[in-house]
CSV table of C-alpha atoms in Angstrom, one decimal:
chain,number,residue,atom,x,y,z
A,1,UNK,CA,17.6,-4.7,7.2
A,2,UNK,CA,17.2,-3.8,10.8
A,3,UNK,CA,15.8,-6.0,13.3
A,4,UNK,CA,14.5,-5.4,16.9
A,5,UNK,CA,14.0,-8.0,19.6
A,6,UNK,CA,10.3,-8.8,18.3
A,7,UNK,CA,11.7,-9.7,14.9
A,8,UNK,CA,9.9,-6.9,13.3
A,9,UNK,CA,12.4,-6.6,10.2
A,10,UNK,CA,12.5,-3.1,8.9
A,11,UNK,CA,13.8,-1.1,5.9
A,12,UNK,CA,15.6,2.1,6.3
A,13,UNK,CA,13.8,4.8,4.0
A,14,UNK,CA,15.6,7.5,2.1
A,15,UNK,CA,14.6,10.1,4.9
A,16,UNK,CA,16.1,8.0,7.6
A,17,UNK,CA,12.9,6.6,9.0
A,18,UNK,CA,12.3,2.8,9.2
A,19,UNK,CA,9.5,0.8,7.8
A,20,UNK,CA,8.6,-2.5,8.8
A,21,UNK,CA,8.8,-4.9,5.7
A,22,UNK,CA,5.7,-6.6,6.5
A,23,UNK,CA,2.5,-4.8,6.7
A,24,UNK,CA,-1.1,-5.4,7.6
A,25,UNK,CA,-3.9,-4.2,4.9
A,26,UNK,CA,-7.2,-3.0,6.2
A,27,UNK,CA,-9.1,-2.4,3.0
A,28,UNK,CA,-12.4,-4.3,2.7
A,29,UNK,CA,-15.3,-4.0,0.2
A,30,UNK,CA,-18.2,-1.8,1.2
A,31,UNK,CA,-20.4,-4.7,2.5
A,32,UNK,CA,-18.0,-5.7,5.1
A,33,UNK,CA,-18.7,-4.2,8.3
A,34,UNK,CA,-16.3,-1.5,9.5
A,35,UNK,CA,-16.1,-3.1,13.0
A,36,UNK,CA,-14.4,-6.0,11.2
A,37,UNK,CA,-11.4,-3.7,10.5
A,38,UNK,CA,-11.1,-2.9,14.2
A,39,UNK,CA,-11.0,-6.7,15.2
A,40,UNK,CA,-8.7,-7.6,12.6
A,41,UNK,CA,-6.2,-4.8,13.3
A,42,UNK,CA,-6.2,-5.9,17.1
A,43,UNK,CA,-5.6,-9.5,16.0
A,44,UNK,CA,-2.8,-8.4,13.6
A,45,UNK,CA,-1.0,-6.3,16.4
A,46,UNK,CA,-1.3,-9.2,18.7
A,47,UNK,CA,0.5,-11.6,16.2
A,48,UNK,CA,3.4,-9.0,15.6
A,49,UNK,CA,2.2,-6.8,12.7
A,50,UNK,CA,3.7,-3.2,13.5
A,51,UNK,CA,3.1,-1.6,10.0
A,52,UNK,CA,-0.7,-1.0,9.4
A,53,UNK,CA,-1.9,0.5,6.0
A,54,UNK,CA,-5.1,2.3,5.6
A,55,UNK,CA,-6.5,5.4,3.7
A,56,UNK,CA,-9.1,8.1,3.8
A,57,UNK,CA,-10.8,6.1,0.8
A,58,UNK,CA,-11.4,3.1,3.3
A,59,UNK,CA,-13.4,5.0,5.4
A,60,UNK,CA,-12.2,2.9,8.4
A,61,UNK,CA,-9.8,5.1,10.1
A,62,UNK,CA,-11.8,5.6,13.0
A,63,UNK,CA,-12.1,1.6,13.7
A,64,UNK,CA,-8.4,1.0,12.9
A,65,UNK,CA,-7.3,4.1,15.1
A,66,UNK,CA,-9.6,2.6,18.0
A,67,UNK,CA,-7.8,-0.6,17.6
A,68,UNK,CA,-4.4,0.9,17.7
A,69,UNK,CA,-5.2,2.8,21.0
A,70,UNK,CA,-6.7,-0.3,22.5
A,71,UNK,CA,-3.6,-2.1,22.0
A,72,UNK,CA,-1.6,0.9,23.5
A,73,UNK,CA,-3.8,1.0,26.4
A,74,UNK,CA,-3.4,-2.6,27.2
A,75,UNK,CA,0.4,-2.4,27.0
A,76,UNK,CA,0.9,-4.5,23.9
A,77,UNK,CA,2.5,-1.7,21.8
A,78,UNK,CA,3.6,1.9,22.3
A,79,UNK,CA,2.7,4.4,19.8
A,80,UNK,CA,6.3,4.6,18.4
A,81,UNK,CA,6.1,0.7,17.7
A,82,UNK,CA,3.5,1.4,15.2
A,83,UNK,CA,4.1,2.4,11.6
A,84,UNK,CA,0.8,3.8,10.3
A,85,UNK,CA,0.1,4.8,6.7
A,86,UNK,CA,-2.6,6.8,5.4
A,87,UNK,CA,-3.4,8.2,2.0
A,88,UNK,CA,-4.5,11.2,0.2
A,89,UNK,CA,-7.5,10.5,-1.8
A,90,UNK,CA,-8.0,11.9,-5.2
A,91,UNK,CA,-10.6,14.5,-4.4
A,92,UNK,CA,-7.9,16.3,-2.4
A,93,UNK,CA,-5.1,16.6,-4.8
A,94,UNK,CA,-5.4,20.5,-4.9
A,95,UNK,CA,-2.5,21.7,-2.7
A,96,UNK,CA,-4.9,23.7,-0.4
A,97,UNK,CA,-6.8,20.6,0.4
A,98,UNK,CA,-3.9,18.5,1.3
A,99,UNK,CA,-3.2,19.3,4.9
A,100,UNK,CA,-7.0,19.6,5.9
A,101,UNK,CA,-7.2,16.0,4.4
A,102,UNK,CA,-4.6,14.6,6.4
A,103,UNK,CA,-5.8,16.6,9.6
A,104,UNK,CA,-9.2,14.9,9.0
A,105,UNK,CA,-7.7,11.5,8.9
A,106,UNK,CA,-5.6,12.4,12.0
A,107,UNK,CA,-8.7,13.4,13.9
A,108,UNK,CA,-10.6,10.1,13.0
A,109,UNK,CA,-7.5,8.0,14.3
A,110,UNK,CA,-7.0,10.2,17.2
A,111,UNK,CA,-3.2,10.4,16.4
A,112,UNK,CA,-1.2,13.6,16.3
A,113,UNK,CA,1.0,12.1,13.5
A,114,UNK,CA,1.2,9.4,11.0
A,115,UNK,CA,4.4,7.7,9.9
A,116,UNK,CA,3.6,7.7,6.2
A,117,UNK,CA,1.3,9.8,4.0
A,118,UNK,CA,1.1,9.1,0.3
A,119,UNK,CA,-0.7,10.3,-2.8
A,120,UNK,CA,-3.2,7.3,-3.3
A,121,UNK,CA,-3.4,7.8,-7.1
A,122,UNK,CA,-1.6,10.3,-9.6
A,123,UNK,CA,-5.0,11.6,-11.2
A,124,UNK,CA,-7.3,14.1,-9.4
A,125,UNK,CA,-11.1,13.6,-9.1
A,126,UNK,CA,-13.5,16.6,-8.8
A,127,UNK,CA,-12.8,18.4,-5.4
A,128,UNK,CA,-15.5,17.9,-2.7
A,129,UNK,CA,-16.9,15.8,-0.1
A,130,UNK,CA,-17.9,13.0,-2.5
A,131,UNK,CA,-15.5,10.2,-2.7
A,132,UNK,CA,-16.4,9.3,-6.1
A,133,UNK,CA,-18.0,12.2,-7.9
A,134,UNK,CA,-20.0,11.0,-10.8
A,135,UNK,CA,-21.7,12.9,-13.7
A,136,UNK,CA,-25.4,12.4,-15.0
A,137,UNK,CA,-24.3,9.5,-16.9
A,138,UNK,CA,-22.5,7.8,-14.0
A,139,UNK,CA,-19.0,8.5,-15.1
A,140,UNK,CA,-16.4,9.5,-12.4
A,141,UNK,CA,-15.4,13.3,-12.9
A,142,UNK,CA,-11.7,13.7,-13.3
A,143,UNK,CA,-9.7,16.9,-13.2
A,144,UNK,CA,-6.1,17.9,-13.7
A,145,UNK,CA,-4.0,19.2,-10.8
A,146,UNK,CA,-0.1,19.5,-11.3
A,147,UNK,CA,1.2,16.6,-9.2
A,148,UNK,CA,4.3,18.8,-8.3
A,149,UNK,CA,2.1,21.3,-6.4
A,150,UNK,CA,0.5,18.4,-4.6
A,151,UNK,CA,3.9,17.1,-3.7
A,152,UNK,CA,5.0,20.4,-2.3
A,153,UNK,CA,2.1,20.4,-0.1
A,154,UNK,CA,2.8,16.9,1.2
A,155,UNK,CA,6.5,18.3,2.0
A,156,UNK,CA,4.9,21.2,4.1
A,157,UNK,CA,2.9,18.4,6.1
A,158,UNK,CA,6.2,16.6,6.8
A,159,UNK,CA,7.9,20.0,7.9
A,160,UNK,CA,4.8,20.4,10.2
A,161,UNK,CA,5.2,17.1,11.9
A,162,UNK,CA,1.9,15.8,10.7
A,163,UNK,CA,3.8,12.8,9.0
A,164,UNK,CA,7.4,11.5,9.4
A,165,UNK,CA,7.6,10.3,5.9
A,166,UNK,CA,5.7,11.0,2.5
A,167,UNK,CA,5.4,8.9,-0.6
A,168,UNK,CA,3.2,7.9,-3.6
A,169,UNK,CA,1.2,5.2,-4.8
A,170,UNK,CA,0.0,3.8,-8.3
A,171,UNK,CA,2.8,6.0,-9.9
A,172,UNK,CA,4.7,4.7,-13.0
A,173,UNK,CA,8.5,5.6,-13.5
A,174,UNK,CA,7.7,8.7,-15.6
A,175,UNK,CA,5.3,10.1,-12.9
A,176,UNK,CA,8.1,9.5,-10.2
A,177,UNK,CA,10.7,11.4,-12.5
A,178,UNK,CA,8.2,14.2,-12.8
A,179,UNK,CA,8.7,14.5,-8.9
A,180,UNK,CA,12.2,13.7,-8.7
A,181,UNK,CA,12.9,16.3,-11.3
A,182,UNK,CA,10.9,18.9,-9.8
A,183,UNK,CA,12.7,22.1,-9.4
A,184,UNK,CA,13.4,22.7,-5.6
A,185,UNK,CA,12.4,19.3,-4.5
A,186,UNK,CA,12.9,19.2,-0.8
A,187,UNK,CA,12.0,15.5,-0.2
A,188,UNK,CA,12.0,12.5,-2.4
A,189,UNK,CA,9.1,10.0,-2.2
A,190,UNK,CA,10.1,7.5,0.2
A,191,UNK,CA,8.1,4.7,-1.5
A,192,UNK,CA,5.7,3.8,-4.3
A,193,UNK,CA,2.9,1.6,-3.3
A,194,UNK,CA,1.7,-0.5,-6.3
A,195,UNK,CA,-0.2,-3.6,-7.2
A,196,UNK,CA,2.6,-6.4,-7.2
A,197,UNK,CA,2.2,-10.2,-7.1
A,198,UNK,CA,3.7,-13.1,-9.1
A,199,UNK,CA,1.2,-12.3,-12.0
A,200,UNK,CA,2.3,-8.8,-12.1
A,201,UNK,CA,5.8,-8.8,-10.5
A,202,UNK,CA,6.7,-5.2,-11.6
A,203,UNK,CA,10.4,-6.1,-12.2
A,204,UNK,CA,11.1,-3.0,-14.2
A,205,UNK,CA,9.5,-0.6,-11.9
A,206,UNK,CA,11.3,-2.3,-8.9
A,207,UNK,CA,14.5,-1.9,-10.6
A,208,UNK,CA,13.8,1.8,-11.2
A,209,UNK,CA,12.8,2.3,-7.7
A,210,UNK,CA,15.9,0.8,-6.4
A,211,UNK,CA,18.1,2.8,-8.4
A,212,UNK,CA,16.4,5.9,-6.9
A,213,UNK,CA,16.4,4.6,-3.3
A,214,UNK,CA,12.6,4.4,-3.3
A,215,UNK,CA,10.9,1.3,-1.6
A,216,UNK,CA,8.4,-0.5,-3.6
A,217,UNK,CA,5.5,-1.5,-1.4
A,218,UNK,CA,3.3,-4.5,-2.6
A,219,UNK,CA,-0.6,-4.2,-2.7
A,220,UNK,CA,-2.8,-7.3,-3.8
A,221,UNK,CA,0.3,-9.2,-3.0
A,222,UNK,CA,-1.9,-12.3,-2.4
A,223,UNK,CA,-3.7,-11.6,-5.6
A,224,UNK,CA,-6.8,-9.4,-4.8
A,225,UNK,CA,-10.0,-9.4,-2.9
A,226,UNK,CA,-11.7,-9.0,-6.2
A,227,UNK,CA,-14.1,-6.2,-5.2
A,228,UNK,CA,-16.4,-6.1,-8.2
A,229,UNK,CA,-16.4,-2.2,-7.9
A,230,UNK,CA,-12.6,-2.3,-9.1
A,231,UNK,CA,-12.0,-5.9,-10.3
A,232,UNK,CA,-13.0,-8.1,-13.2
A,233,UNK,CA,-14.8,-11.1,-11.4
A,234,UNK,CA,-13.3,-13.5,-14.4
A,235,UNK,CA,-9.6,-12.8,-13.3
A,236,UNK,CA,-7.7,-15.7,-12.4
A,237,UNK,CA,-7.2,-16.6,-8.7
A,238,UNK,CA,-3.3,-16.2,-7.8
A,239,UNK,CA,-3.6,-18.5,-4.8
A,240,UNK,CA,-4.8,-21.5,-7.0
A,241,UNK,CA,-1.7,-21.2,-9.1
A,242,UNK,CA,-0.4,-24.8,-9.3
A,243,UNK,CA,3.5,-23.6,-9.2
A,244,UNK,CA,2.7,-21.6,-5.9
A,245,UNK,CA,1.1,-24.7,-4.5
A,246,UNK,CA,3.7,-27.0,-5.3
A,247,UNK,CA,6.4,-24.8,-4.0
A,248,UNK,CA,4.2,-24.2,-0.7
A,249,UNK,CA,3.9,-27.9,-0.5
A,250,UNK,CA,7.6,-28.4,-0.6
A,251,UNK,CA,8.3,-26.0,2.2
A,252,UNK,CA,5.1,-27.0,4.1
A,253,UNK,CA,3.7,-23.5,3.8
A,254,UNK,CA,0.5,-22.0,2.3
A,255,UNK,CA,0.6,-20.5,-1.2
A,256,UNK,CA,-0.1,-17.0,0.4
A,257,UNK,CA,3.0,-17.3,2.6
A,258,UNK,CA,5.0,-18.1,-0.5
A,259,UNK,CA,3.5,-15.2,-2.4
A,260,UNK,CA,4.6,-13.2,0.6
A,261,UNK,CA,8.0,-14.4,1.2
A,262,UNK,CA,8.6,-14.0,-2.7
A,263,UNK,CA,8.3,-10.2,-2.3
A,264,UNK,CA,10.5,-10.1,0.9
A,265,UNK,CA,13.5,-11.8,-0.9
A,266,UNK,CA,13.3,-9.3,-3.8
A,267,UNK,CA,13.6,-6.3,-1.6
A,268,UNK,CA,9.7,-5.4,-1.6
A,269,UNK,CA,7.8,-4.4,1.4
A,270,UNK,CA,4.7,-6.3,1.2
A,271,UNK,CA,1.1,-5.9,2.6
A,272,UNK,CA,-1.0,-8.7,3.6
A,273,UNK,CA,-4.8,-8.1,4.0
A,274,UNK,CA,-7.0,-10.7,5.9
A,275,UNK,CA,-9.7,-10.3,8.5
A,276,UNK,CA,-9.5,-14.1,9.3
A,277,UNK,CA,-7.6,-14.7,12.6
A,278,UNK,CA,-6.1,-18.0,11.3
A,279,UNK,CA,-4.9,-16.3,8.1
A,280,UNK,CA,-3.6,-13.2,9.8
A,281,UNK,CA,-1.4,-15.5,12.1
A,282,UNK,CA,-0.3,-17.4,9.0
A,283,UNK,CA,0.5,-14.3,7.0
A,284,UNK,CA,3.0,-13.0,9.7
A,285,UNK,CA,5.0,-16.3,9.6
A,286,UNK,CA,7.1,-15.7,6.8
A,287,UNK,CA,10.4,-14.9,8.6
A,288,UNK,CA,11.3,-18.6,9.2
A,289,UNK,CA,11.9,-20.1,6.0
A,290,UNK,CA,13.5,-19.4,2.6
A,291,UNK,CA,12.7,-19.8,-1.0
A,292,UNK,CA,15.5,-21.3,-3.0
A,293,UNK,CA,16.8,-19.4,-6.0
A,294,UNK,CA,15.0,-22.0,-8.3
A,295,UNK,CA,11.8,-21.4,-6.3
A,296,UNK,CA,12.3,-17.6,-6.9
A,297,UNK,CA,13.0,-18.3,-10.5
A,298,UNK,CA,9.8,-20.5,-11.1
A,299,UNK,CA,7.7,-17.7,-9.2
A,300,UNK,CA,9.3,-15.0,-11.5
A,301,UNK,CA,8.1,-17.1,-14.4
A,302,UNK,CA,4.6,-16.7,-13.6
A,303,UNK,CA,4.7,-13.0,-14.5
A,304,UNK,CA,1.8,-12.3,-17.1
A,305,UNK,CA,1.4,-8.4,-16.5
A,306,UNK,CA,-2.1,-9.3,-15.2
A,307,UNK,CA,-3.4,-6.3,-13.3
A,308,UNK,CA,-6.4,-6.7,-11.0
A,309,UNK,CA,-6.9,-3.0,-10.4
A,310,UNK,CA,-6.9,-1.5,-13.8
A,311,UNK,CA,-8.4,2.0,-12.8
A,312,UNK,CA,-9.9,2.0,-16.4
A,313,UNK,CA,-12.1,5.0,-15.7
A,314,UNK,CA,-9.1,7.2,-15.7
A,315,UNK,CA,-7.4,5.9,-18.9
A,316,UNK,CA,-7.7,9.3,-20.6
A,317,UNK,CA,-6.4,11.3,-17.8
A,318,UNK,CA,-2.8,12.8,-18.5
A,319,UNK,CA,-1.6,11.2,-15.5
A,320,UNK,CA,-3.0,7.8,-16.0
A,321,UNK,CA,-0.3,5.4,-14.7
A,322,UNK,CA,-0.8,2.3,-16.6
A,323,UNK,CA,-0.4,3.3,-20.2
A,324,UNK,CA,3.6,3.1,-19.9
A,325,UNK,CA,5.1,-0.3,-19.7
A,326,UNK,CA,6.4,0.5,-16.3
């Protein structure tokens, strides 16, 4: 782990680039005004976040890019201080669509490169401009694209300098092996961004990723925003968990800070999403306390393989990631 003067702790990726271990998530449900993403991103940069996570799917890259540029213009950061991630959406997995999709994100952002470009989900949806292409009965239309072909197109984006690093998201260990064992592989995935929190701690996938020098990046680390489009409204609230609350109380911290710190201590890069100024500040204050081995063990004990984001609509796709144990 490398630190600079600003205490933005970073981890070295397998391609030699550095990723700050705490990232700011920018996804918000459709009913949230996109302008809030710009405001929240500016607050996040002000409090010290340097790793910003977005995606084509979130449809907020113009706002997030504008926030980054405002913070560059006022001297808070330089472009090279920011680690920005975007994601290749499922409708662009055909190899010939990969670079145009990245270029479209870059144009919205006003950036000439991103720091990380990842495959958002392993299964393809029908190619085209529609984000969620549906048939007459309202079901999402999937298609099969060879992930190895998609990966080669990401490698070309890296070689072209449009992204510094490339990786994946929502992959299980079998799908990772598919890429790792690809004949003529030029670059390994640097990371696998997956849902990860005390109710779904991903210990087996984490162990696998560590053995391959792939960083595990945690989304929904504070539970989930429970967007009804993706998540069952009856799922339990992670931050109401009594064990997290009691550990938090002992350290005079919040349950959210404990959930984030837990990931850092197990070598997971963690994303924290909030659009509230108070909580954005709070989420960054996780470098100045430490959980005891007993705390970590108690939090490990909360694992119940509870997945908030089940992606159930893709359950019959050959690359559906959640039918394997890890």
